[in-house]
Amino acid sequence: MKTRHLFLCGALLLLCATACRHENNNATPPQENEEAVVRPDFSADSAYAFVAAQCAFGPRVPNTEAHRRCGAYLRQTLERFCDTVYVQEYSVRTYNNLTLKACNLIGCFNPQAEKRILVAAHWDSRPYADHDPDPALHRTPIDGANDGGSGVGVLLETARQLSLKRPETGVDILFFDAEDYGSPQDEEGSTDDWCLGSQYWAKHPHVTAYKARFGILLDMVGGQNAVFCKEGTSAFYAQDIQNRIWNYAARLGHAAHFSPKETPAIIDDHLYINQITSIPVIDIIEYHAGTGSGFNPNWHTVNDRLENIDRASLQRVGEVVLYTLYNE
Ligand code: AHN
Ligand code: ZN
């Protein structure tokens, strides 16, 4: 009798402990090394649709009709979501002495806020598929679904989300023009032939004495199963920011796609902002081991098309960007 009573008590205690543990899991934050992460809303389908909309204009090569029409579309779309939109029109000279009519677009949230973060991508597409396996295509313009389109797609969806759930900080979304008009493989050129729009912006910001705490550049963020490594130019100018953002990625469960591997320094829009302004900027850009360039295998080929965009890659990058904007 006494034994059975004790056994019953034990069983009840065990039951209660189990029940309590379950309740505890639901009601209180996870303990120790687990952290409560609020995953920001980001729709990969919406980001993908923004990439598709750009590609539908055709290659957005400066001085073409497709480029003009896409520029108008991007401006309108930013105006739907942002508090203020700046249109910065200017001319630049290319490596082969063409004058491009170019246009940077800047969409701002909380324009009065002192504390600001900038996020950027280039919106033009390359006039030359000069890395295509077929030499006959080396002067063919590319769709730039990934190279150009993906970063802009993620940032338009970011703008849409910020309009639904507003950030506390100021946020400036910069779309640079004329990034990809660098001299082709088989022609003489210099490194400064690239990134003409960001070079212009860094020398002539859209507001005088413009300041931001830091910046994030997105470039080629839509490749299949894209892995983002710690790129050298970003590490040189903005290592602490790079580490913080990679930590956020890990918190969100994206450690496998935000690798701690350090990869060679590259020339991209962030280089000029780092060199010319005092704003530290990092680049989130796919690193692909096994291509000589370190870029996606479709880079500067006619295969840089919508069908090769991976929604899951857009999703990961979008979550990391939004998480940073909401938590910094
Ligand atoms: C160079 O090839 C010198 N820089 C790569 C920057 C780039 C081009 N990003 C996209 N397209
Ligand atoms: Zn490119």
mmCIF file of C-alpha atoms and ligand atoms in Angstrom:
data_model
loop_
_atom_site.group_PDB
_atom_site.id
_atom_site.type_symbol
_atom_site.label_atom_id
_atom_site.label_comp_id
_atom_site.label_asym_id
_atom_site.label_seq_id
_atom_site.Cartn_x
_atom_site.Cartn_y
_atom_site.Cartn_z
ATOM 1 C CA MET A 1 0.000 0.000 0.000
ATOM 2 C CA LYS A 2 2.683 2.382 1.097
ATOM 3 C CA THR A 3 4.821 1.320 -1.860
ATOM 4 C CA ARG A 4 1.998 1.857 -4.342
ATOM 5 C CA HIS A 5 1.232 5.271 -2.888
ATOM 6 C CA LEU A 6 4.818 6.345 -3.274
ATOM 7 C CA PHE A 7 4.877 5.034 -6.835
ATOM 8 C CA LEU A 8 1.741 7.005 -7.688
ATOM 9 C CA CYS A 9 3.202 10.155 -6.171
ATOM 10 C CA GLY A 10 6.353 9.652 -8.202
ATOM 11 C CA ALA A 11 4.388 9.193 -11.390
ATOM 12 C CA LEU A 12 2.348 12.326 -10.716
ATOM 13 C CA LEU A 13 5.478 14.333 -10.002
ATOM 14 C CA LEU A 14 7.030 13.135 -13.239
ATOM 15 C CA LEU A 15 3.898 14.021 -15.193
ATOM 16 C CA CYS A 16 3.789 17.442 -13.619
ATOM 17 C CA ALA A 17 7.464 18.049 -14.297
ATOM 18 C CA THR A 18 6.995 17.089 -17.961
ATOM 19 C CA ALA A 19 3.934 19.287 -18.303
ATOM 20 C CA CYS A 20 5.682 22.176 -16.606
ATOM 21 C CA ARG A 21 8.682 21.821 -18.868
ATOM 22 C CA HIS A 22 6.470 22.032 -21.927
ATOM 23 C CA GLU A 23 4.703 25.068 -20.609
ATOM 24 C CA ASN A 24 8.005 26.615 -19.688
ATOM 25 C CA ASN A 25 9.291 26.142 -23.245
ATOM 26 C CA ASN A 26 6.336 27.986 -24.667
ATOM 27 C CA ALA A 27 6.138 30.798 -22.172
ATOM 28 C CA THR A 28 9.719 31.875 -21.525
ATOM 29 C CA PRO A 29 12.647 32.686 -23.758
ATOM 30 C CA PRO A 30 14.992 29.797 -24.579
ATOM 31 C CA GLN A 31 17.901 29.433 -22.150
ATOM 32 C CA GLU A 32 21.652 29.999 -22.386
ATOM 33 C CA ASN A 33 23.125 29.777 -25.867
ATOM 34 C CA GLU A 34 19.800 29.850 -27.680
ATOM 35 C CA GLU A 35 18.564 33.334 -28.494
ATOM 36 C CA ALA A 36 15.087 34.524 -29.261
ATOM 37 C CA VAL A 37 15.292 35.581 -32.904
ATOM 38 C CA VAL A 38 12.497 37.499 -34.514
ATOM 39 C CA ARG A 39 12.764 36.547 -38.164
ATOM 40 C CA PRO A 40 11.787 39.560 -40.275
ATOM 41 C CA ASP A 41 9.057 39.096 -42.861
ATOM 42 C CA PHE A 42 10.552 38.937 -46.334
ATOM 43 C CA SER A 43 8.854 37.443 -49.376
ATOM 44 C CA ALA A 44 11.192 35.652 -51.774
ATOM 45 C CA ASP A 45 8.360 35.481 -54.317
ATOM 46 C CA SER A 46 7.950 39.243 -54.194
ATOM 47 C CA ALA A 47 11.712 39.813 -54.502
ATOM 48 C CA TYR A 48 11.769 37.384 -57.435
ATOM 49 C CA ALA A 49 8.905 39.274 -59.091
ATOM 50 C CA PHE A 50 10.951 42.490 -58.772
ATOM 51 C CA VAL A 51 13.874 40.732 -60.491
ATOM 52 C CA ALA A 52 11.536 39.449 -63.232
ATOM 53 C CA ALA A 53 10.102 42.944 -63.779
ATOM 54 C CA GLN A 54 13.597 44.340 -64.408
ATOM 55 C CA CYS A 55 14.535 41.503 -66.777
ATOM 56 C CA ALA A 56 11.328 42.060 -68.747
ATOM 57 C CA PHE A 57 12.713 45.416 -69.941
ATOM 58 C CA GLY A 58 15.641 43.585 -71.528
ATOM 59 C CA PRO A 59 19.304 44.386 -70.776
ATOM 60 C CA ARG A 60 19.446 47.711 -68.875
ATOM 61 C CA VAL A 61 22.450 49.048 -70.729
ATOM 62 C CA PRO A 62 22.922 52.827 -70.307
ATOM 63 C CA ASN A 63 21.836 54.962 -73.308
ATOM 64 C CA THR A 64 19.210 52.400 -74.365
ATOM 65 C CA GLU A 65 15.421 52.553 -74.238
ATOM 66 C CA ALA A 66 15.225 49.496 -71.926
ATOM 67 C CA HIS A 67 17.497 51.294 -69.468
ATOM 68 C CA ARG A 68 15.381 54.477 -69.534
ATOM 69 C CA ARG A 69 12.159 52.544 -69.047
ATOM 70 C CA CYS A 70 13.535 50.428 -66.232
ATOM 71 C CA GLY A 71 14.861 53.571 -64.522
ATOM 72 C CA ALA A 72 11.364 55.055 -64.603
ATOM 73 C CA TYR A 73 9.936 51.814 -63.183
ATOM 74 C CA LEU A 74 12.463 51.730 -60.337
ATOM 75 C CA ARG A 75 11.778 55.366 -59.495
ATOM 76 C CA GLN A 76 8.013 54.751 -59.400
ATOM 77 C CA THR A 77 8.439 51.643 -57.273
ATOM 78 C CA LEU A 78 10.675 53.425 -54.762
ATOM 79 C CA GLU A 79 8.110 56.246 -54.631
ATOM 80 C CA ARG A 80 5.420 53.711 -53.632
ATOM 81 C CA PHE A 81 7.354 52.584 -50.561
ATOM 82 C CA CYS A 82 9.793 55.305 -49.458
ATOM 83 C CA ASP A 83 9.288 58.676 -47.720
ATOM 84 C CA THR A 84 11.531 60.586 -50.125
ATOM 85 C CA VAL A 85 13.093 59.651 -53.447
ATOM 86 C CA TYR A 86 16.044 61.438 -55.054
ATOM 87 C CA VAL A 87 16.782 61.134 -58.755
ATOM 88 C CA GLN A 88 20.398 61.942 -59.492
ATOM 89 C CA GLU A 89 21.039 62.441 -63.218
ATOM 90 C CA TYR A 90 24.576 62.933 -64.520
ATOM 91 C CA SER A 91 26.907 62.058 -67.361
ATOM 92 C CA VAL A 92 29.936 59.804 -67.189
ATOM 93 C CA ARG A 93 32.696 58.991 -69.665
ATOM 94 C CA THR A 94 33.398 55.307 -70.355
ATOM 95 C CA TYR A 95 36.723 53.542 -71.018
ATOM 96 C CA ASN A 96 35.988 53.840 -74.777
ATOM 97 C CA ASN A 97 35.074 57.539 -74.585
ATOM 98 C CA LEU A 98 31.320 57.197 -74.786
ATOM 99 C CA THR A 99 29.238 59.639 -72.744
ATOM 100 C CA LEU A 100 26.566 57.799 -70.774
ATOM 101 C CA LYS A 101 23.483 59.521 -69.478
ATOM 102 C CA ALA A 102 23.275 57.852 -66.106
ATOM 103 C CA CYS A 103 20.952 58.020 -63.135
ATOM 104 C CA ASN A 104 21.310 57.025 -59.471
ATOM 105 C CA LEU A 105 18.081 56.532 -57.543
ATOM 106 C CA ILE A 106 17.907 56.996 -53.782
ATOM 107 C CA GLY A 107 14.887 56.014 -51.670
ATOM 108 C CA CYS A 108 14.861 57.229 -48.054
ATOM 109 C CA PHE A 109 13.020 56.185 -44.899
ATOM 110 C CA ASN A 110 12.926 58.599 -41.950
ATOM 111 C CA PRO A 111 14.831 61.296 -43.851
ATOM 112 C CA GLN A 112 15.231 63.392 -40.682
ATOM 113 C CA ALA A 113 16.822 60.652 -38.597
ATOM 114 C CA GLU A 114 20.423 61.327 -37.585
ATOM 115 C CA LYS A 115 21.329 57.647 -37.363
ATOM 116 C CA ARG A 116 21.256 56.171 -40.880
ATOM 117 C CA ILE A 117 22.174 52.942 -42.650
ATOM 118 C CA LEU A 118 22.631 52.728 -46.397
ATOM 119 C CA VAL A 119 21.915 49.689 -48.541
ATOM 120 C CA ALA A 120 22.906 49.618 -52.191
ATOM 121 C CA ALA A 121 22.973 47.687 -55.450
ATOM 122 C CA HIS A 122 23.683 48.549 -59.074
ATOM 123 C CA TRP A 123 20.740 48.601 -61.470
ATOM 124 C CA ASP A 124 22.442 48.721 -64.875
ATOM 125 C CA SER A 125 23.362 45.592 -66.765
ATOM 126 C CA ARG A 126 26.526 44.791 -68.648
ATOM 127 C CA PRO A 127 26.721 45.496 -72.399
ATOM 128 C CA TYR A 128 29.089 42.551 -72.956
ATOM 129 C CA ALA A 129 28.853 38.818 -72.233
ATOM 130 C CA ASP A 130 32.643 38.799 -72.359
ATOM 131 C CA HIS A 131 32.980 35.742 -70.128
ATOM 132 C CA ASP A 132 30.595 33.626 -72.173
ATOM 133 C CA PRO A 133 32.067 30.307 -73.344
ATOM 134 C CA ASP A 134 31.007 31.300 -76.888
ATOM 135 C CA PRO A 135 33.313 34.071 -78.182
ATOM 136 C CA ALA A 136 30.648 35.065 -80.740
ATOM 137 C CA LEU A 137 28.599 36.422 -77.789
ATOM 138 C CA HIS A 138 31.343 38.526 -76.214
ATOM 139 C CA ARG A 139 29.731 41.778 -77.375
ATOM 140 C CA THR A 140 26.145 40.716 -76.584
ATOM 141 C CA PRO A 141 24.416 42.537 -73.698
ATOM 142 C CA ILE A 142 23.333 40.380 -70.748
ATOM 143 C CA ASP A 143 19.981 40.191 -68.926
ATOM 144 C CA GLY A 144 21.812 40.615 -65.625
ATOM 145 C CA ALA A 145 19.142 38.818 -63.622
ATOM 146 C CA ASN A 146 21.758 38.084 -60.976
ATOM 147 C CA ASP A 147 24.352 40.757 -61.803
ATOM 148 C CA GLY A 148 22.320 43.850 -61.035
ATOM 149 C CA GLY A 149 18.787 42.487 -60.957
ATOM 150 C CA SER A 150 19.066 40.366 -57.804
ATOM 151 C CA GLY A 151 20.390 43.092 -55.510
ATOM 152 C CA VAL A 152 17.773 45.561 -56.716
ATOM 153 C CA GLY A 153 15.045 42.903 -56.351
ATOM 154 C CA VAL A 154 16.008 42.184 -52.743
ATOM 155 C CA LEU A 155 16.148 45.905 -51.946
ATOM 156 C CA LEU A 156 12.757 46.673 -53.528
ATOM 157 C CA GLU A 157 11.230 43.927 -51.383
ATOM 158 C CA THR A 158 13.151 45.363 -48.424
ATOM 159 C CA ALA A 159 11.589 48.765 -49.169
ATOM 160 C CA ARG A 160 8.127 47.176 -49.326
ATOM 161 C CA GLN A 161 8.674 45.495 -45.961
ATOM 162 C CA LEU A 162 10.011 48.724 -44.398
ATOM 163 C CA SER A 163 6.848 50.512 -45.559
ATOM 164 C CA LEU A 164 4.767 47.873 -43.718
ATOM 165 C CA LYS A 165 6.897 47.750 -40.571
ATOM 166 C CA ARG A 166 8.831 50.938 -40.226
ATOM 167 C CA PRO A 167 12.441 50.996 -39.010
ATOM 168 C CA GLU A 168 13.577 53.204 -36.136
ATOM 169 C CA THR A 169 16.736 54.295 -37.926
ATOM 170 C CA GLY A 170 16.994 56.205 -41.156
ATOM 171 C CA VAL A 171 17.464 53.939 -44.161
ATOM 172 C CA ASP A 172 18.704 54.998 -47.597
ATOM 173 C CA ILE A 173 18.322 52.626 -50.530
ATOM 174 C CA LEU A 174 20.807 53.487 -53.284
ATOM 175 C CA PHE A 175 20.525 52.160 -56.810
ATOM 176 C CA PHE A 176 23.754 52.921 -58.670
ATOM 177 C CA ASP A 177 23.925 53.188 -62.424
ATOM 178 C CA ALA A 178 26.857 52.424 -64.752
ATOM 179 C CA GLU A 179 28.584 49.863 -62.556
ATOM 180 C CA ASP A 180 29.103 47.312 -65.291
ATOM 181 C CA TYR A 181 30.490 49.309 -68.245
ATOM 182 C CA GLY A 182 34.079 48.243 -67.560
ATOM 183 C CA SER A 183 36.350 47.397 -70.478
ATOM 184 C CA PRO A 184 35.852 43.893 -71.860
ATOM 185 C CA GLN A 185 38.382 41.088 -71.392
ATOM 186 C CA ASP A 186 40.197 41.594 -74.665
ATOM 187 C CA GLU A 187 40.475 45.398 -74.516
ATOM 188 C CA GLU A 188 42.780 47.805 -72.766
ATOM 189 C CA GLY A 189 41.295 49.368 -69.663
ATOM 190 C CA SER A 190 41.711 50.364 -66.040
ATOM 191 C CA THR A 191 39.994 49.270 -62.832
ATOM 192 C CA ASP A 192 38.373 52.700 -62.490
ATOM 193 C CA ASP A 193 36.319 52.003 -65.644
ATOM 194 C CA TRP A 194 33.909 50.119 -63.360
ATOM 195 C CA CYS A 195 31.505 51.497 -60.783
ATOM 196 C CA LEU A 196 31.029 54.871 -62.502
ATOM 197 C CA GLY A 197 27.710 55.577 -60.763
ATOM 198 C CA SER A 198 28.986 54.891 -57.249
ATOM 199 C CA GLN A 199 32.126 56.917 -57.948
ATOM 200 C CA TYR A 200 29.879 59.806 -58.966
ATOM 201 C CA TRP A 201 27.651 59.425 -55.887
ATOM 202 C CA ALA A 202 30.609 59.208 -53.492
ATOM 203 C CA LYS A 203 31.878 62.555 -54.875
ATOM 204 C CA HIS A 204 28.388 64.092 -55.120
ATOM 205 C CA PRO A 205 26.097 62.601 -52.461
ATOM 206 C CA HIS A 206 22.354 63.226 -52.903
ATOM 207 C CA VAL A 207 22.335 65.499 -49.819
ATOM 208 C CA THR A 208 25.211 67.704 -48.701
ATOM 209 C CA ALA A 209 27.264 66.385 -45.787
ATOM 210 C CA TYR A 210 25.504 63.033 -46.093
ATOM 211 C CA LYS A 211 26.372 60.636 -43.293
ATOM 212 C CA ALA A 212 25.538 57.018 -42.534
ATOM 213 C CA ARG A 213 26.821 54.719 -39.807
ATOM 214 C CA PHE A 214 27.634 52.060 -42.373
ATOM 215 C CA GLY A 215 26.494 50.537 -45.626
ATOM 216 C CA ILE A 216 25.680 47.161 -47.168
ATOM 217 C CA LEU A 217 26.147 46.553 -50.886
ATOM 218 C CA LEU A 218 24.359 43.625 -52.521
ATOM 219 C CA ASP A 219 25.844 42.189 -55.695
ATOM 220 C CA MET A 220 24.972 38.832 -57.255
ATOM 221 C CA VAL A 221 22.844 37.586 -54.385
ATOM 222 C CA GLY A 222 20.496 35.376 -56.445
ATOM 223 C CA GLY A 223 22.700 32.494 -57.621
ATOM 224 C CA GLN A 224 21.723 28.851 -57.065
ATOM 225 C CA ASN A 225 22.576 27.982 -53.463
ATOM 226 C CA ALA A 226 24.802 31.067 -53.261
ATOM 227 C CA VAL A 227 27.427 31.172 -50.508
ATOM 228 C CA PHE A 228 28.622 34.555 -49.251
ATOM 229 C CA CYS A 229 32.159 34.792 -47.920
ATOM 230 C CA LYS A 230 34.046 37.517 -46.083
ATOM 231 C CA GLU A 231 35.305 39.514 -49.043
ATOM 232 C CA GLY A 232 38.644 41.291 -48.643
ATOM 233 C CA THR A 233 37.805 44.921 -49.486
ATOM 234 C CA SER A 234 34.923 44.790 -46.997
ATOM 235 C CA ALA A 235 37.177 43.219 -44.350
ATOM 236 C CA PHE A 236 39.835 45.890 -44.944
ATOM 237 C CA TYR A 237 37.474 48.852 -44.479
ATOM 238 C CA ALA A 238 34.674 47.488 -42.329
ATOM 239 C CA GLN A 239 35.619 44.258 -40.584
ATOM 240 C CA ASP A 240 33.534 44.897 -37.464
ATOM 241 C CA ILE A 241 30.416 45.483 -39.550
ATOM 242 C CA GLN A 242 31.129 42.417 -41.640
ATOM 243 C CA ASN A 243 31.462 40.308 -38.483
ATOM 244 C CA ARG A 244 28.251 41.718 -37.022
ATOM 245 C CA ILE A 245 26.273 40.967 -40.152
ATOM 246 C CA TRP A 246 27.680 37.441 -40.452
ATOM 247 C CA ASN A 247 26.678 36.900 -36.798
ATOM 248 C CA TYR A 248 23.135 38.041 -37.610
ATOM 249 C CA ALA A 249 23.083 35.568 -40.508
ATOM 250 C CA ALA A 250 24.087 32.764 -38.141
ATOM 251 C CA ARG A 251 21.358 33.758 -35.670
ATOM 252 C CA LEU A 252 18.848 33.505 -38.499
ATOM 253 C CA GLY A 253 20.063 29.981 -39.285
ATOM 254 C CA HIS A 254 21.989 30.956 -42.411
ATOM 255 C CA ALA A 255 25.527 30.093 -41.242
ATOM 256 C CA ALA A 256 25.939 27.537 -44.037
ATOM 257 C CA HIS A 257 25.402 30.289 -46.626
ATOM 258 C CA PHE A 258 27.304 33.057 -44.815
ATOM 259 C CA SER A 259 30.702 31.422 -44.553
ATOM 260 C CA PRO A 260 33.546 32.720 -42.344
ATOM 261 C CA LYS A 261 35.996 32.054 -45.193
ATOM 262 C CA GLU A 262 38.041 35.125 -46.147
ATOM 263 C CA THR A 263 38.197 35.676 -49.891
ATOM 264 C CA PRO A 264 40.236 38.053 -52.083
ATOM 265 C CA ALA A 265 39.489 41.773 -52.216
ATOM 266 C CA ILE A 266 37.411 42.829 -55.205
ATOM 267 C CA ILE A 267 36.593 46.048 -57.006
ATOM 268 C CA ASP A 268 32.933 46.842 -56.585
ATOM 269 C CA ASP A 269 30.784 49.853 -55.684
ATOM 270 C CA HIS A 270 31.668 49.561 -51.993
ATOM 271 C CA LEU A 271 35.383 50.181 -52.758
ATOM 272 C CA TYR A 272 34.732 53.738 -53.965
ATOM 273 C CA ILE A 273 32.398 54.644 -51.118
ATOM 274 C CA ASN A 274 35.014 53.342 -48.682
ATOM 275 C CA GLN A 275 37.822 55.233 -50.437
ATOM 276 C CA ILE A 276 36.037 58.525 -51.081
ATOM 277 C CA THR A 277 33.689 58.902 -48.093
ATOM 278 C CA SER A 278 34.128 57.992 -44.442
ATOM 279 C CA ILE A 279 31.238 55.531 -44.549
ATOM 280 C CA PRO A 280 32.338 51.916 -44.043
ATOM 281 C CA VAL A 281 30.571 49.636 -46.525
ATOM 282 C CA ILE A 282 30.609 45.859 -46.906
ATOM 283 C CA ASP A 283 29.704 43.793 -49.944
ATOM 284 C CA ILE A 284 27.440 40.749 -49.781
ATOM 285 C CA ILE A 285 28.468 38.962 -52.976
ATOM 286 C CA GLU A 286 28.469 35.288 -53.894
ATOM 287 C CA TYR A 287 31.842 33.584 -53.753
ATOM 288 C CA HIS A 288 32.051 30.617 -56.062
ATOM 289 C CA ALA A 289 35.132 28.444 -55.666
ATOM 290 C CA GLY A 290 36.217 26.811 -58.887
ATOM 291 C CA THR A 291 35.536 29.639 -61.303
ATOM 292 C CA GLY A 292 38.717 31.599 -61.937
ATOM 293 C CA SER A 293 36.950 34.847 -61.075
ATOM 294 C CA GLY A 294 35.432 33.631 -57.784
ATOM 295 C CA PHE A 295 32.081 34.766 -59.192
ATOM 296 C CA ASN A 296 29.027 32.740 -60.180
ATOM 297 C CA PRO A 297 29.601 30.539 -63.265
ATOM 298 C CA ASN A 298 26.996 32.592 -65.181
ATOM 299 C CA TRP A 299 28.792 35.858 -64.436
ATOM 300 C CA HIS A 300 29.050 38.049 -67.566
ATOM 301 C CA THR A 301 27.567 35.331 -69.755
ATOM 302 C CA VAL A 302 24.235 35.225 -71.577
ATOM 303 C CA ASN A 303 23.134 32.636 -68.991
ATOM 304 C CA ASP A 304 22.774 35.341 -66.357
ATOM 305 C CA ARG A 305 19.005 34.995 -66.807
ATOM 306 C CA LEU A 306 15.889 34.850 -64.653
ATOM 307 C CA GLU A 307 15.665 31.036 -64.876
ATOM 308 C CA ASN A 308 18.952 30.821 -62.931
ATOM 309 C CA ILE A 309 17.738 32.901 -59.997
ATOM 310 C CA ASP A 310 17.292 31.004 -56.732
ATOM 311 C CA ARG A 311 14.477 32.351 -54.564
ATOM 312 C CA ALA A 312 16.028 30.782 -51.440
ATOM 313 C CA SER A 313 19.197 32.842 -51.926
ATOM 314 C CA LEU A 314 17.125 36.050 -52.230
ATOM 315 C CA GLN A 315 15.279 35.047 -49.051
ATOM 316 C CA ARG A 316 18.437 34.544 -46.971
ATOM 317 C CA VAL A 317 19.967 37.854 -48.027
ATOM 318 C CA GLY A 318 16.690 39.725 -47.564
ATOM 319 C CA GLU A 319 16.286 38.408 -44.028
ATOM 320 C CA VAL A 320 19.860 39.355 -43.112
ATOM 321 C CA VAL A 321 19.451 42.885 -44.511
ATOM 322 C CA LEU A 322 16.100 43.493 -42.801
ATOM 323 C CA TYR A 323 17.288 41.975 -39.526
ATOM 324 C CA THR A 324 20.245 44.381 -39.589
ATOM 325 C CA LEU A 325 18.037 47.389 -40.358
ATOM 326 C CA TYR A 326 15.618 46.559 -37.517
ATOM 327 C CA ASN A 327 18.256 45.675 -34.924
ATOM 328 C CA GLU A 328 21.130 48.100 -35.384
HETATM 329 C C1 AHN B 1 35.616 43.540 -61.714
HETATM 330 O O1 AHN B 1 35.423 42.634 -62.461
HETATM 331 C C2 AHN B 1 36.805 44.425 -61.854
HETATM 332 N N1 AHN B 1 34.801 43.804 -60.713
HETATM 333 C C3 AHN B 1 33.595 43.071 -60.529
HETATM 334 C C4 AHN B 1 32.525 43.970 -60.089
HETATM 335 C C5 AHN B 1 31.274 43.526 -60.698
HETATM 336 C C6 AHN B 1 31.010 43.440 -62.015
HETATM 337 N N2 AHN B 1 30.212 43.182 -60.065
HETATM 338 C C7 AHN B 1 29.294 42.869 -60.909
HETATM 339 N N3 AHN B 1 29.759 43.002 -62.108
HETATM 340 ZN ZN ZN B 2 28.905 42.626 -63.767
#
